Coordinates of C-alpha atoms in Angstrom, one line a residue:
X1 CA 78.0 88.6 70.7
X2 CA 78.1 86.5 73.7
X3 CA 78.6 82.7 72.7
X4 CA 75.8 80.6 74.2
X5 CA 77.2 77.4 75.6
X6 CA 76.7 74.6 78.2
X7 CA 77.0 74.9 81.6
X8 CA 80.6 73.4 81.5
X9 CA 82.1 75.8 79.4
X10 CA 82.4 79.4 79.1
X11 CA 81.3 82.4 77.0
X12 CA 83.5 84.9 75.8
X13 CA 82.7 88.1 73.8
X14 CA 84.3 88.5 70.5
X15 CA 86.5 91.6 69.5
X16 CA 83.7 94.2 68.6
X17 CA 81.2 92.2 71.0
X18 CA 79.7 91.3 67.1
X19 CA 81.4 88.0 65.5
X20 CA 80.5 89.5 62.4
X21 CA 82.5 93.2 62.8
X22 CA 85.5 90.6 63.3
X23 CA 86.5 90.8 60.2
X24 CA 87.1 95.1 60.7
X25 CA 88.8 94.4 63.8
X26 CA 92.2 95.9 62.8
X27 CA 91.0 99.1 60.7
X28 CA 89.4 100.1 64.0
X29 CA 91.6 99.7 66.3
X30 CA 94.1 101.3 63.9
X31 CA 92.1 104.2 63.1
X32 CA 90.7 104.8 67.1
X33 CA 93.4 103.6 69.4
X34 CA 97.0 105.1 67.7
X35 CA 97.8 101.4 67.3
X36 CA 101.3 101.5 65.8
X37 CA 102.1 104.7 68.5
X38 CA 101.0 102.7 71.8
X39 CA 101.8 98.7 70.8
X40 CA 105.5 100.2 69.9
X41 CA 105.5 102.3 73.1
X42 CA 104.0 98.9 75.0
X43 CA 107.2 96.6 72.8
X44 CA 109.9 99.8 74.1
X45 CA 108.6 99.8 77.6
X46 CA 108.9 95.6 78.2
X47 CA 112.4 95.5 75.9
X48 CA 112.4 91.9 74.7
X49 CA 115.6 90.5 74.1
X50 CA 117.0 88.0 71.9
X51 CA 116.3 84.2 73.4
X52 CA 113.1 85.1 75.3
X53 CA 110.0 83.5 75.4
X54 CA 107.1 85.9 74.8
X55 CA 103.2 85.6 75.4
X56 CA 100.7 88.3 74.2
X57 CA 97.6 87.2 76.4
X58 CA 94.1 88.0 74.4
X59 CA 96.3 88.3 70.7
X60 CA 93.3 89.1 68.9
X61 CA 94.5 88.9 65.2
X62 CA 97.9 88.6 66.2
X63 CA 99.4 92.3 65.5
X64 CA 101.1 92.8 68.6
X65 CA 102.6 89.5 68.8
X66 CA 104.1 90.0 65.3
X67 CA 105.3 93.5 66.1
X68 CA 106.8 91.9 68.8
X69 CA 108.2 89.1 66.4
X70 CA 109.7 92.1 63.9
X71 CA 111.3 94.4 66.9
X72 CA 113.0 90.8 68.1
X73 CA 113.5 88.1 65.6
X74 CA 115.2 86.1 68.1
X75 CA 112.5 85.7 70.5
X76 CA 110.0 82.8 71.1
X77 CA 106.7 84.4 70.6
X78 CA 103.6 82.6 71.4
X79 CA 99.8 84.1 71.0
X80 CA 96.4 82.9 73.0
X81 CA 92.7 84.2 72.6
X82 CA 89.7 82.0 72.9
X83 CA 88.2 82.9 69.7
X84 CA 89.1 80.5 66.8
X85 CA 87.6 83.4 64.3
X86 CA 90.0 86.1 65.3
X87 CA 92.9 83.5 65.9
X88 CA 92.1 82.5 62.0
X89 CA 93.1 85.9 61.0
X90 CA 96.2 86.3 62.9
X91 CA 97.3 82.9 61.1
X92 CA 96.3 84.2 57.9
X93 CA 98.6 86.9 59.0
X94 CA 101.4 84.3 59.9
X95 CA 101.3 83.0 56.3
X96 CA 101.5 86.0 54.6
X97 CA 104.5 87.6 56.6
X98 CA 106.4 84.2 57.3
X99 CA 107.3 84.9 60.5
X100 CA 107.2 82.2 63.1
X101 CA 104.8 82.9 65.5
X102 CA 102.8 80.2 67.5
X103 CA 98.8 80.8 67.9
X104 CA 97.0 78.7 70.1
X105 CA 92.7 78.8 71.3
X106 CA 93.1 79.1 75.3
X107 CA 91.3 80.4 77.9
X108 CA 93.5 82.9 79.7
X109 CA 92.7 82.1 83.2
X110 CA 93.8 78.7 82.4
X111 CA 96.6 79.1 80.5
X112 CA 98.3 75.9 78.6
X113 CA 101.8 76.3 79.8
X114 CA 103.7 75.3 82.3
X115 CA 104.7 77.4 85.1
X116 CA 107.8 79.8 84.7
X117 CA 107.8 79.7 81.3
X118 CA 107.9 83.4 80.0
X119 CA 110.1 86.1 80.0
X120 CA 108.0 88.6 79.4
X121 CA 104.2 88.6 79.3
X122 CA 102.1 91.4 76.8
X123 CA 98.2 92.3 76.4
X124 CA 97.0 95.2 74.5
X125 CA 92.7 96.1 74.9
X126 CA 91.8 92.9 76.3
X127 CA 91.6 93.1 80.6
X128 CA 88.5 96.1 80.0
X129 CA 86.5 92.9 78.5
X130 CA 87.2 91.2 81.9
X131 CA 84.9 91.8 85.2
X132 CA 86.7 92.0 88.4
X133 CA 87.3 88.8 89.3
X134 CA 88.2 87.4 85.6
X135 CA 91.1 89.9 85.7
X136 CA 92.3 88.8 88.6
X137 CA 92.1 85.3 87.7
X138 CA 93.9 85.9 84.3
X139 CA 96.7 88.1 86.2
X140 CA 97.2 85.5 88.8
X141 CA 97.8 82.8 85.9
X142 CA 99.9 85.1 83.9
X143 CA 102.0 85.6 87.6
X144 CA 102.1 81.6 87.7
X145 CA 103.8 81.7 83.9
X146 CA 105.9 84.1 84.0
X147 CA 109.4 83.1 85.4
X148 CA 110.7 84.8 88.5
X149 CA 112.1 88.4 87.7
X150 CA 109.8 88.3 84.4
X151 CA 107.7 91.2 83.5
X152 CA 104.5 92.5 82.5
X153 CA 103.4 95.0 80.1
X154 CA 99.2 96.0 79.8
X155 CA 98.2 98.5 77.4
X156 CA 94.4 99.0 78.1
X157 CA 92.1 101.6 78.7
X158 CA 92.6 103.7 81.8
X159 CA 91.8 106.8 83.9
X160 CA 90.6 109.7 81.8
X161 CA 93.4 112.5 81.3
X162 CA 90.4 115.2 80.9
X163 CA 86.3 115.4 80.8
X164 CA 86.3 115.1 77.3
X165 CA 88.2 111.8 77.0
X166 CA 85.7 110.5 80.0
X167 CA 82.8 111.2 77.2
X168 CA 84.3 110.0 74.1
X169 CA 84.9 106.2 76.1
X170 CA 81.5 106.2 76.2
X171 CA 81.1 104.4 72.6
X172 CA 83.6 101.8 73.9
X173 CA 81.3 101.5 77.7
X174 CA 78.2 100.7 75.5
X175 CA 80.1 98.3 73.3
X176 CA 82.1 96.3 75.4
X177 CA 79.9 96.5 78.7
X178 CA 79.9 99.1 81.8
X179 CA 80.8 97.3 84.9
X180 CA 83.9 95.8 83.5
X181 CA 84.9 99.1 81.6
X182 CA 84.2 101.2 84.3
X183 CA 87.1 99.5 86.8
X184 CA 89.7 100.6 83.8
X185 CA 88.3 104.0 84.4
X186 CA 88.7 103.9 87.8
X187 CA 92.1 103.1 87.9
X188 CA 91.8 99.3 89.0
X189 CA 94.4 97.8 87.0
X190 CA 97.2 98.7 89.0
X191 CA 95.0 97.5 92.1
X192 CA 94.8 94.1 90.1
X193 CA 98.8 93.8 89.8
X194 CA 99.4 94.6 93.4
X195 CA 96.7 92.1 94.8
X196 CA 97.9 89.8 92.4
X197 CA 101.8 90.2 93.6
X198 CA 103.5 91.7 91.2
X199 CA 106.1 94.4 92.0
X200 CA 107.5 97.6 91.1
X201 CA 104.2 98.5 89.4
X202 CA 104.4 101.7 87.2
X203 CA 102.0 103.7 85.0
X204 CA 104.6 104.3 81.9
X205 CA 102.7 106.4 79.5
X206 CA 99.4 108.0 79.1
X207 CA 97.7 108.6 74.9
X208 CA 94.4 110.4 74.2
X209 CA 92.6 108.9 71.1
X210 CA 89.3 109.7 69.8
X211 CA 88.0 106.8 72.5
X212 CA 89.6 108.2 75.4
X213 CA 92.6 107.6 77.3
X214 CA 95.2 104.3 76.8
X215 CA 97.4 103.5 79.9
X216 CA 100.7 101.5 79.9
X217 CA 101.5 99.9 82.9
X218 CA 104.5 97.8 83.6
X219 CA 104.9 94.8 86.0
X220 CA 107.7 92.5 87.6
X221 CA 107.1 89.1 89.1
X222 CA 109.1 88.7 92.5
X223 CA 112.4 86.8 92.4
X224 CA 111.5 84.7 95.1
X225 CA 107.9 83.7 93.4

């Protein structure tokens, strides 16, 4: 549910547009996106390596960041989303698997780091929330964190691989808008990275799931940035 809020600050969605399906956040996701497949596909494409600094934009509860974490001990990994309820469970999660992973509340067009700051730069199901100018804004902030060389890994919703997954996103148009959705469909993402100037832009891997098709794309940030 949209948050209602001044006219100084934003609203944002939560995870299942519902603040009270947070809590069943990850048993969907796992269930209807192949989580462990594609967010272990997403960690092989962007290969972090021990030392680097590591940002999963729009965390959510924090499972990609700790996968992240587990695949690479030795990397500094960081987590933002701008809802405290979802953030709460990826702490929870923190706790429990003692792993040291630093959450923080942020907008992610105005992200609380300093430029050239990452390595490498993840987000798994959270530009399809965005509208067209919101995921160029966030891009051109995570372009302005990243360090020169850095890279970028997206999984998100993309062009359908057949009719049938075209139908079966339709659950996930009517819960997470149309006009925002629809530009994943359309293949806009890799229009966002180019007009956002990032380099050598590739479409990794496509995987059908019973909510239609997940795209990995990959990213670099120009040396001379």
């Amino acid at each position: 549910m949209s948050k209602h809020m001044s006219a100084n600050e934003k609203a944002y969605i939560a995870a299942l547009r519902y603040q009270w399906l947070t809590p069943m956040y990850d048993r969907v996701v796992k269930y209807s996106t192949r989580e462990h497949t594609t967010k272990h596909a997403l960690l092989d494409m962007v290969k972090i390596e021990a030392g680097e600094h590591v940002l999963d934009v729009g965390c959510g509860t924090g499972t990609l960041a700790l996968m992240a974490k587990t695949a690479q001990p030795y990397a500094l990994v960081f987590g933002i989303d701008a809802d405290k309820h979802i953030l709460d469970i990826a702490q929870q999660k923190v706790r429990r698997q003692r792993f040291h992973v630093q959450f923080s509340q942020s907008w992610a067009d105005k992200l609380n780091f300093a430029p050239n700051t990452f390595d490498c730069v993840v987000s798994s199901l959270f530009f399809h929330h965005l509208q067209w100018q919101e995921k160029l804004a966030v891009a051109t902030e995570i372009m302005r964190v990243l360090k020169p060389g850095g890279r970028f890994g997206i999984a998100d919703w993309g062009e359908p691989s057949s009719l049938v997954m075209r139908y079966l996103f339709k659950p996930v148009q009517w819960l997470d808008g149309y006009s925002n959705t629809q530009e994943n469909l359309d293949g806009k993402l890799k229009l966002m990275l180019e007009i956002t100037g990032f380099q050598s832009i590739e479409t990794v891997k496509h995987f059908n799931t019973i909510f239609g098709t997940l795209s990995l794309h990959l990213a670099y940030k120009p040396f001379n940035s």
